[in-house]
PDB file of C-alpha atoms in Angstrom:
ATOM      1  CA  MET A   1       0.221 -37.992  27.585  1.00  0.00           C
ATOM      2  CA  ALA A   2      -0.780 -36.398  24.289  1.00  0.00           C
ATOM      3  CA  ALA A   3      -1.054 -33.011  25.975  1.00  0.00           C
ATOM      4  CA  VAL A   4       2.508 -33.308  27.258  1.00  0.00           C
ATOM      5  CA  ASP A   5       3.721 -34.183  23.744  1.00  0.00           C
ATOM      6  CA  VAL A   6       2.079 -31.036  22.389  1.00  0.00           C
ATOM      7  CA  ILE A   7       3.676 -28.899  25.105  1.00  0.00           C
ATOM      8  CA  VAL A   8       7.087 -30.452  24.389  1.00  0.00           C
ATOM      9  CA  ASP A   9       6.697 -29.824  20.646  1.00  0.00           C
ATOM     10  CA  ASN A  10       5.811 -26.170  21.261  1.00  0.00           C
ATOM     11  CA  LEU A  11       8.718 -25.670  23.657  1.00  0.00           C
ATOM     12  CA  VAL A  12      11.195 -27.302  21.278  1.00  0.00           C
ATOM     13  CA  THR A  13       9.908 -25.111  18.456  1.00  0.00           C
ATOM     14  CA  LEU A  14      10.334 -22.018  20.616  1.00  0.00           C
ATOM     15  CA  TRP A  15      13.920 -22.816  21.596  1.00  0.00           C
ATOM     16  CA  ARG A  16      14.864 -23.679  18.018  1.00  0.00           C
ATOM     17  CA  ILE A  17      14.176 -20.090  16.970  1.00  0.00           C
ATOM     18  CA  PRO A  18      17.719 -18.693  16.557  1.00  0.00           C
ATOM     19  CA  SER A  19      16.894 -15.249  17.904  1.00  0.00           C
ATOM     20  CA  VAL A  20      15.412 -16.749  21.103  1.00  0.00           C
ATOM     21  CA  ARG A  21      18.436 -18.902  21.930  1.00  0.00           C
ATOM     22  CA  GLN A  22      21.036 -16.363  20.803  1.00  0.00           C
ATOM     23  CA  ASN A  23      19.541 -13.449  22.738  1.00  0.00           C
ATOM     24  CA  PHE A  24      18.203 -15.195  25.843  1.00  0.00           C
ATOM     25  CA  HIS A  25      21.133 -14.066  28.014  1.00  0.00           C
ATOM     26  CA  TRP A  26      20.490 -10.401  27.178  1.00  0.00           C
ATOM     27  CA  ILE A  27      17.092 -10.679  28.882  1.00  0.00           C
ATOM     28  CA  PHE A  28      18.791 -10.822  32.279  1.00  0.00           C
ATOM     29  CA  LEU A  29      20.838  -7.679  31.708  1.00  0.00           C
ATOM     30  CA  LEU A  30      17.751  -5.869  30.429  1.00  0.00           C
ATOM     31  CA  ILE A  31      15.616  -6.946  33.388  1.00  0.00           C
ATOM     32  CA  SER A  32      18.383  -6.057  35.859  1.00  0.00           C
ATOM     33  CA  VAL A  33      18.856  -2.548  34.475  1.00  0.00           C
ATOM     34  CA  VAL A  34      15.173  -1.738  33.972  1.00  0.00           C
ATOM     35  CA  GLY A  35      14.167  -3.345  37.271  1.00  0.00           C
ATOM     36  CA  SER A  36      16.822  -1.382  39.163  1.00  0.00           C
ATOM     37  CA  ILE A  37      15.596   1.884  37.652  1.00  0.00           C
ATOM     38  CA  LEU A  38      12.000   1.065  38.586  1.00  0.00           C
ATOM     39  CA  LYS A  39      13.084   0.244  42.143  1.00  0.00           C
ATOM     40  CA  GLU A  40      15.078   3.449  42.559  1.00  0.00           C
ATOM     41  CA  LEU A  41      12.150   5.496  41.253  1.00  0.00           C
ATOM     42  CA  GLU A  42       9.748   3.503  43.468  1.00  0.00           C
ATOM     43  CA  LEU A  43       7.390   2.910  40.551  1.00  0.00           C
ATOM     44  CA  VAL A  44       6.507  -0.707  41.400  1.00  0.00           C
ATOM     45  CA  PRO A  45       3.905  -1.209  44.146  1.00  0.00           C
ATOM     46  CA  GLN A  46       4.472  -3.680  46.963  1.00  0.00           C
ATOM     47  CA  THR A  47       3.018  -7.125  46.232  1.00  0.00           C
ATOM     48  CA  TYR A  48       3.141 -10.665  47.549  1.00  0.00           C
ATOM     49  CA  PHE A  49       6.509 -11.093  45.799  1.00  0.00           C
ATOM     50  CA  SER A  50       8.053  -8.078  47.508  1.00  0.00           C
ATOM     51  CA  SER A  51       8.273 -10.174  50.677  1.00  0.00           C
ATOM     52  CA  THR A  52      11.159 -12.601  51.063  1.00  0.00           C
ATOM     53  CA  ARG A  53       8.674 -15.009  52.666  1.00  0.00           C
ATOM     54  CA  ASN A  54       6.765 -15.657  49.440  1.00  0.00           C
ATOM     55  CA  ALA A  55       6.475 -19.367  48.637  1.00  0.00           C
ATOM     56  CA  LEU A  56       8.553 -19.291  45.442  1.00  0.00           C
ATOM     57  CA  ASN A  57      11.440 -17.648  47.269  1.00  0.00           C
ATOM     58  CA  VAL A  58      11.293 -19.908  50.322  1.00  0.00           C
ATOM     59  CA  TYR A  59      10.734 -23.257  48.598  1.00  0.00           C
ATOM     60  CA  PHE A  60      12.443 -22.707  45.243  1.00  0.00           C
ATOM     61  CA  VAL A  61      14.895 -19.783  45.070  1.00  0.00           C
ATOM     62  CA  LYS A  62      16.522 -20.479  48.437  1.00  0.00           C
ATOM     63  CA  VAL A  63      17.399 -23.961  47.181  1.00  0.00           C
ATOM     64  CA  SER A  64      17.505 -23.113  43.474  1.00  0.00           C
ATOM     65  CA  TRP A  65      20.712 -24.986  42.727  1.00  0.00           C
ATOM     66  CA  GLY A  66      19.226 -28.110  44.315  1.00  0.00           C
ATOM     67  CA  TRP A  67      16.143 -27.886  42.071  1.00  0.00           C
ATOM     68  CA  THR A  68      18.333 -27.334  39.017  1.00  0.00           C
ATOM     69  CA  LEU A  69      20.473 -30.415  39.717  1.00  0.00           C
ATOM     70  CA  LEU A  70      17.514 -32.552  40.805  1.00  0.00           C
ATOM     71  CA  LEU A  71      15.784 -32.133  37.445  1.00  0.00           C
ATOM     72  CA  LEU A  72      18.749 -31.680  35.143  1.00  0.00           C
ATOM     73  CA  THR A  73      20.847 -34.677  36.265  1.00  0.00           C
ATOM     74  CA  PRO A  74      18.369 -37.396  35.163  1.00  0.00           C
ATOM     75  CA  PHE A  75      17.537 -35.419  32.016  1.00  0.00           C
ATOM     76  CA  LEU A  76      21.206 -35.135  31.091  1.00  0.00           C
ATOM     77  CA  LEU A  77      21.754 -38.876  31.655  1.00  0.00           C
ATOM     78  CA  LEU A  78      18.706 -39.965  29.656  1.00  0.00           C
ATOM     79  CA  SER A  79      19.130 -37.495  26.798  1.00  0.00           C
ATOM     80  CA  ASN A  80      22.867 -37.978  26.321  1.00  0.00           C
ATOM     81  CA  SER A  81      22.672 -41.782  26.595  1.00  0.00           C
ATOM     82  CA  SER A  82      20.342 -41.803  23.592  1.00  0.00           C
ATOM     83  CA  PHE A  83      23.169 -40.291  21.539  1.00  0.00           C
ATOM     84  CA  SER A  84      25.878 -42.617  22.836  1.00  0.00           C
ATOM     85  CA  ARG A  85      26.146 -45.365  25.446  1.00  0.00           C
ATOM     86  CA  SER A  86      29.887 -44.776  25.783  1.00  0.00           C
ATOM     87  CA  VAL A  87      30.824 -44.528  29.456  1.00  0.00           C
ATOM     88  CA  THR A  88      33.562 -42.042  28.552  1.00  0.00           C
ATOM     89  CA  PHE A  89      31.103 -39.821  26.692  1.00  0.00           C
ATOM     90  CA  LEU A  90      28.533 -39.902  29.507  1.00  0.00           C
ATOM     91  CA  CYS A  91      31.118 -39.217  32.212  1.00  0.00           C
ATOM     92  CA  ARG A  92      32.502 -36.354  30.174  1.00  0.00           C
ATOM     93  CA  ARG A  93      29.053 -34.826  29.787  1.00  0.00           C
ATOM     94  CA  LEU A  94      28.284 -35.331  33.484  1.00  0.00           C
ATOM     95  CA  LEU A  95      31.349 -33.240  34.225  1.00  0.00           C
ATOM     96  CA  SER A  96      29.329 -30.226  33.079  1.00  0.00           C
ATOM     97  CA  LEU A  97      27.243 -30.646  36.250  1.00  0.00           C
ATOM     98  CA  ALA A  98      30.390 -30.708  38.376  1.00  0.00           C
ATOM     99  CA  VAL A  99      31.818 -27.655  36.595  1.00  0.00           C
ATOM    100  CA  ALA A 100      28.575 -25.721  37.001  1.00  0.00           C
ATOM    101  CA  THR A 101      28.408 -26.652  40.687  1.00  0.00           C
ATOM    102  CA  ALA A 102      31.996 -25.451  41.126  1.00  0.00           C
ATOM    103  CA  VAL A 103      31.115 -22.136  39.440  1.00  0.00           C
ATOM    104  CA  TRP A 104      28.112 -21.772  41.753  1.00  0.00           C
ATOM    105  CA  TYR A 105      30.141 -22.602  44.872  1.00  0.00           C
ATOM    106  CA  VAL A 106      33.135 -20.371  44.091  1.00  0.00           C
ATOM    107  CA  CYS A 107      30.952 -17.394  43.180  1.00  0.00           C
ATOM    108  CA  THR A 108      28.619 -17.619  46.162  1.00  0.00           C
ATOM    109  CA  GLU A 109      31.491 -18.123  48.612  1.00  0.00           C
ATOM    110  CA  THR A 110      33.267 -15.137  47.061  1.00  0.00           C
ATOM    111  CA  PHE A 111      30.125 -13.030  47.487  1.00  0.00           C
ATOM    112  CA  PHE A 112      29.925 -14.058  51.161  1.00  0.00           C
ATOM    113  CA  TYR A 113      33.590 -13.206  51.688  1.00  0.00           C
ATOM    114  CA  ILE A 114      33.232  -9.762  50.079  1.00  0.00           C
ATOM    115  CA  GLU A 115      30.190  -8.935  52.205  1.00  0.00           C
ATOM    116  CA  ASP A 116      32.057 -10.080  55.322  1.00  0.00           C
ATOM    117  CA  ALA A 117      35.246  -8.191  54.456  1.00  0.00           C
ATOM    118  CA  THR A 118      33.509  -4.917  53.632  1.00  0.00           C
ATOM    119  CA  GLY A 119      30.848  -4.944  56.326  1.00  0.00           C
ATOM    120  CA  SER A 120      30.259  -3.714  59.842  1.00  0.00           C
ATOM    121  CA  CYS A 121      27.894  -4.789  62.584  1.00  0.00           C
ATOM    122  CA  PHE A 122      25.199  -2.286  63.565  1.00  0.00           C
ATOM    123  CA  GLU A 123      23.052  -2.553  66.658  1.00  0.00           C
ATOM    124  CA  THR A 124      20.084  -0.705  65.141  1.00  0.00           C
ATOM    125  CA  ASP A 125      18.219  -0.558  61.827  1.00  0.00           C
ATOM    126  CA  THR A 126      19.273   3.068  61.401  1.00  0.00           C
ATOM    127  CA  MET A 127      22.936   1.955  61.369  1.00  0.00           C
ATOM    128  CA  ASP A 128      24.064   4.635  63.794  1.00  0.00           C
ATOM    129  CA  VAL A 129      25.631   2.393  66.455  1.00  0.00           C
ATOM    130  CA  ILE A 130      28.520   0.140  65.394  1.00  0.00           C
ATOM    131  CA  ASN A 131      29.470  -2.934  67.389  1.00  0.00           C
ATOM    132  CA  LYS A 132      33.203  -3.380  66.727  1.00  0.00           C
ATOM    133  CA  GLU A 133      33.480  -6.549  68.781  1.00  0.00           C
ATOM    134  CA  LEU A 134      31.457  -8.575  66.265  1.00  0.00           C
ATOM    135  CA  ALA A 135      33.617  -8.747  63.150  1.00  0.00           C
ATOM    136  CA  SER A 136      31.668 -11.258  61.051  1.00  0.00           C
ATOM    137  CA  LYS A 137      28.187 -11.406  59.582  1.00  0.00           C
ATOM    138  CA  VAL A 138      27.446 -14.724  61.289  1.00  0.00           C
ATOM    139  CA  SER A 139      28.375 -13.541  64.785  1.00  0.00           C
ATOM    140  CA  CYS A 140      26.619 -10.207  64.243  1.00  0.00           C
ATOM    141  CA  ARG A 141      23.313 -11.747  63.203  1.00  0.00           C
ATOM    142  CA  ARG A 142      23.583 -14.419  65.863  1.00  0.00           C
ATOM    143  CA  ALA A 143      23.664 -11.588  68.422  1.00  0.00           C
ATOM    144  CA  GLY A 144      20.482 -10.153  66.908  1.00  0.00           C
ATOM    145  CA  PHE A 145      22.161  -7.180  65.236  1.00  0.00           C
ATOM    146  CA  HIS A 146      22.379  -6.024  61.606  1.00  0.00           C
ATOM    147  CA  TRP A 147      25.289  -6.585  59.243  1.00  0.00           C
ATOM    148  CA  HIS A 148      25.857  -4.127  56.413  1.00  0.00           C
ATOM    149  CA  GLY A 149      28.452  -4.814  53.712  1.00  0.00           C
ATOM    150  CA  TYR A 150      28.776  -4.897  49.941  1.00  0.00           C
ATOM    151  CA  ASP A 151      26.130  -7.533  49.249  1.00  0.00           C
ATOM    152  CA  ILE A 152      26.517  -8.787  45.667  1.00  0.00           C
ATOM    153  CA  SER A 153      23.151 -10.270  44.728  1.00  0.00           C
ATOM    154  CA  GLY A 154      23.418 -14.036  44.968  1.00  0.00           C
ATOM    155  CA  HIS A 155      19.841 -14.276  43.703  1.00  0.00           C
ATOM    156  CA  SER A 156      20.662 -12.336  40.528  1.00  0.00           C
ATOM    157  CA  PHE A 157      23.695 -14.563  39.984  1.00  0.00           C
ATOM    158  CA  ILE A 158      22.175 -17.977  40.612  1.00  0.00           C
ATOM    159  CA  LEU A 159      18.853 -17.357  38.848  1.00  0.00           C
ATOM    160  CA  ALA A 160      20.525 -16.067  35.681  1.00  0.00           C
ATOM    161  CA  TYR A 161      23.219 -18.758  35.726  1.00  0.00           C
ATOM    162  CA  SER A 162      20.791 -21.606  36.445  1.00  0.00           C
ATOM    163  CA  ALA A 163      18.401 -20.569  33.672  1.00  0.00           C
ATOM    164  CA  LEU A 164      21.216 -20.314  31.103  1.00  0.00           C
ATOM    165  CA  PHE A 165      22.673 -23.637  32.262  1.00  0.00           C
ATOM    166  CA  ILE A 166      19.317 -25.399  31.860  1.00  0.00           C
ATOM    167  CA  VAL A 167      18.691 -23.925  28.410  1.00  0.00           C
ATOM    168  CA  GLU A 168      22.099 -25.132  27.211  1.00  0.00           C
ATOM    169  CA  GLU A 169      21.734 -28.654  28.572  1.00  0.00           C
ATOM    170  CA  THR A 170      18.178 -29.189  27.303  1.00  0.00           C
ATOM    171  CA  ALA A 171      19.136 -28.328  23.707  1.00  0.00           C
ATOM    172  CA  PRO A 172      19.409 -32.043  22.681  1.00  0.00           C
ATOM    173  CA  MET A 173      15.625 -32.359  23.023  1.00  0.00           C
ATOM    174  CA  ALA A 174      15.232 -30.929  19.524  1.00  0.00           C
ATOM    175  CA  SER A 175      16.916 -34.031  18.069  1.00  0.00           C
ATOM    176  CA  LEU A 176      15.322 -36.485  20.481  1.00  0.00           C
ATOM    177  CA  LYS A 177      11.867 -35.711  19.085  1.00  0.00           C
ATOM    178  CA  THR A 178      12.668 -37.976  16.117  1.00  0.00           C
ATOM    179  CA  ALA A 179      14.812 -40.504  18.015  1.00  0.00           C
ATOM    180  CA  ASN A 180      13.581 -44.092  18.326  1.00  0.00           C
ATOM    181  CA  LEU A 181      12.993 -44.233  22.073  1.00  0.00           C
ATOM    182  CA  SER A 182      10.784 -46.657  23.950  1.00  0.00           C
ATOM    183  CA  ALA A 183       7.649 -45.369  25.644  1.00  0.00           C
ATOM    184  CA  LEU A 184       8.927 -45.086  29.228  1.00  0.00           C
ATOM    185  CA  PRO A 185      12.191 -43.189  28.542  1.00  0.00           C
ATOM    186  CA  ARG A 186      10.363 -40.834  26.200  1.00  0.00           C
ATOM    187  CA  MET A 187       7.655 -40.136  28.771  1.00  0.00           C
ATOM    188  CA  VAL A 188      10.248 -39.458  31.491  1.00  0.00           C
ATOM    189  CA  LEU A 189      12.263 -37.216  29.177  1.00  0.00           C
ATOM    190  CA  ASN A 190       9.167 -35.266  28.178  1.00  0.00           C
ATOM    191  CA  LEU A 191       8.101 -34.740  31.789  1.00  0.00           C
ATOM    192  CA  LEU A 192      11.604 -33.663  32.828  1.00  0.00           C
ATOM    193  CA  TYR A 193      11.819 -31.312  29.844  1.00  0.00           C
ATOM    194  CA  VAL A 194       8.516 -29.638  30.705  1.00  0.00           C
ATOM    195  CA  ALA A 195       9.529 -29.390  34.376  1.00  0.00           C
ATOM    196  CA  LEU A 196      12.875 -27.817  33.453  1.00  0.00           C
ATOM    197  CA  ASN A 197      11.170 -25.246  31.265  1.00  0.00           C
ATOM    198  CA  LEU A 198       8.773 -24.427  34.090  1.00  0.00           C
ATOM    199  CA  ILE A 199      11.760 -23.965  36.393  1.00  0.00           C
ATOM    200  CA  VAL A 200      13.330 -21.585  33.856  1.00  0.00           C
ATOM    201  CA  ILE A 201      10.110 -19.553  33.876  1.00  0.00           C
ATOM    202  CA  VAL A 202      10.182 -19.448  37.688  1.00  0.00           C
ATOM    203  CA  TRP A 203      13.851 -18.403  37.682  1.00  0.00           C
ATOM    204  CA  VAL A 204      13.234 -15.582  35.195  1.00  0.00           C
ATOM    205  CA  TRP A 205      10.186 -14.371  37.131  1.00  0.00           C
ATOM    206  CA  MET A 206      11.999 -14.398  40.455  1.00  0.00           C
ATOM    207  CA  PHE A 207      14.987 -12.695  38.827  1.00  0.00           C
ATOM    208  CA  ALA A 208      12.610  -9.917  37.780  1.00  0.00           C
ATOM    209  CA  CYS A 209      11.188  -9.721  41.313  1.00  0.00           C
ATOM    210  CA  THR A 210      14.705  -9.449  42.729  1.00  0.00           C
ATOM    211  CA  SER A 211      15.442  -6.643  40.283  1.00  0.00           C
ATOM    212  CA  VAL A 212      12.426  -4.515  41.193  1.00  0.00           C
ATOM    213  CA  TYR A 213      12.235  -5.181  44.936  1.00  0.00           C
ATOM    214  CA  PHE A 214      15.659  -5.961  46.423  1.00  0.00           C
ATOM    215  CA  HIS A 215      19.342  -4.939  46.533  1.00  0.00           C
ATOM    216  CA  ASP A 216      21.184  -1.869  45.289  1.00  0.00           C
ATOM    217  CA  PRO A 217      21.619  -1.489  41.504  1.00  0.00           C
ATOM    218  CA  SER A 218      25.350  -2.269  41.513  1.00  0.00           C
ATOM    219  CA  HIS A 219      24.771  -5.379  43.658  1.00  0.00           C
ATOM    220  CA  LYS A 220      22.253  -6.766  41.158  1.00  0.00           C
ATOM    221  CA  LEU A 221      24.215  -5.816  38.066  1.00  0.00           C
ATOM    222  CA  LEU A 222      27.429  -7.378  39.376  1.00  0.00           C
ATOM    223  CA  GLY A 223      25.607 -10.556  40.392  1.00  0.00           C
ATOM    224  CA  THR A 224      23.997 -10.774  36.963  1.00  0.00           C
ATOM    225  CA  LEU A 225      27.308 -10.208  35.175  1.00  0.00           C
ATOM    226  CA  CYS A 226      28.933 -12.972  37.233  1.00  0.00           C
ATOM    227  CA  GLY A 227      26.168 -15.359  36.158  1.00  0.00           C
ATOM    228  CA  LEU A 228      26.539 -14.403  32.501  1.00  0.00           C
ATOM    229  CA  LEU A 229      30.329 -14.636  32.711  1.00  0.00           C
ATOM    230  CA  GLY A 230      30.181 -18.117  34.257  1.00  0.00           C
ATOM    231  CA  TRP A 231      27.906 -19.292  31.435  1.00  0.00           C
ATOM    232  CA  TYR A 232      29.912 -17.581  28.675  1.00  0.00           C
ATOM    233  CA  LEU A 233      33.340 -18.826  29.757  1.00  0.00           C
ATOM    234  CA  THR A 234      32.085 -22.420  29.850  1.00  0.00           C
ATOM    235  CA  TYR A 235      29.575 -22.831  27.002  1.00  0.00           C
ATOM    236  CA  ARG A 236      30.977 -20.222  24.631  1.00  0.00           C
ATOM    237  CA  VAL A 237      34.719 -20.650  25.308  1.00  0.00           C
ATOM    238  CA  TRP A 238      35.966 -23.678  27.276  1.00  0.00           C
ATOM    239  CA  TYR A 239      33.416 -26.288  26.103  1.00  0.00           C
ATOM    240  CA  LEU A 240      34.459 -25.647  22.496  1.00  0.00           C
ATOM    241  CA  LYS A 241      37.897 -27.057  23.361  1.00  0.00           C
ATOM    242  CA  PRO A 242      38.823 -30.764  23.185  1.00  0.00           C
ATOM    243  CA  LEU A 243      39.822 -30.981  26.870  1.00  0.00           C
ATOM    244  CA  SER A 244      36.435 -30.066  28.327  1.00  0.00           C
ATOM    245  CA  PRO A 245      33.037 -31.614  29.120  1.00  0.00           C
ATOM    246  CA  GLY A 246      32.028 -30.531  25.617  1.00  0.00           C
ATOM    247  CA  LEU A 247      28.779 -29.026  24.407  1.00  0.00           C
ATOM    248  CA  PRO A 248      25.529 -31.003  24.615  1.00  0.00           C
ATOM    249  CA  PRO A 249      25.009 -33.135  21.466  1.00  0.00           C
ATOM    250  CA  GLN A 250      22.848 -31.288  18.961  1.00  0.00           C
ATOM    251  CA  ARG A 251      22.161 -33.908  16.304  1.00  0.00           C
ATOM    252  CA  HIS A 252      21.137 -37.535  16.765  1.00  0.00           C
ATOM    253  CA  PRO A 253      23.251 -40.161  14.926  1.00  0.00           C
ATOM    254  CA  LYS A 254      20.266 -41.048  12.702  1.00  0.00           C
ATOM    255  CA  GLU A 255      19.935 -37.424  11.664  1.00  0.00           C
ATOM    256  CA  GLN A 256      23.617 -37.309  10.855  1.00  0.00           C
ATOM    257  CA  LYS A 257      23.227 -40.283   8.512  1.00  0.00           C
ATOM    258  CA  GLN A 258      20.269 -38.639   6.817  1.00  0.00           C
ATOM    259  CA  HIS A 259      22.285 -35.435   6.251  1.00  0.00           C
ATOM    260  CA  ALA A 260      25.403 -37.306   5.088  1.00  0.00           C
TER     261      ALA A 260
END
């Protein structure tokens, strides 16, 4: 497992660079704007990732929130329990998963509603024949027709939001490097940490693919802004308040004694 330890050390070092953590969210706005321009100018050639059937989209992006929770839940439990075994503390920190899931659910359902409310059902790809009897996206597509409405990019939203959420909740790893953990918990934490960083890489890559291959510019930009807003209002505003899940612990109790 020495190789994993080296990878973990390098990743922790990377995320401890202030400019990386402080400016990570701007990457999504930059990619969204630049990618949209490249798409409109048709400067990016078609590739494997320009198809919605590519493996990363089908097996990861389509269920991205599931992957995020699957890996982040055990990591959050293991990492936070090394700071405190208090049931109250752990339950409070686990609330961040519930809050994030609520943000994901509310935003995606709102996107679906907006597309439904602003759309029409067309019987052809050229959108020249409207079927007024089918007034919802579900019924329209079930009939084999095409629904066209204001489609805020759920991919842009969830990929940006998930990546920012993971980066925030894996921050305690910097302190856990020096914590006195037994071999098994440390190995599990290291593997989860590497897996979560790999998922962040996948999310950023697929966010870039979404930006250069799919959706209208305003759809992508609005989806991205919703993801950034969800992250900002929680981790930069609400979680600083006493009545909140609170921010992830940044310094291990032993480190605090050393700095006292």
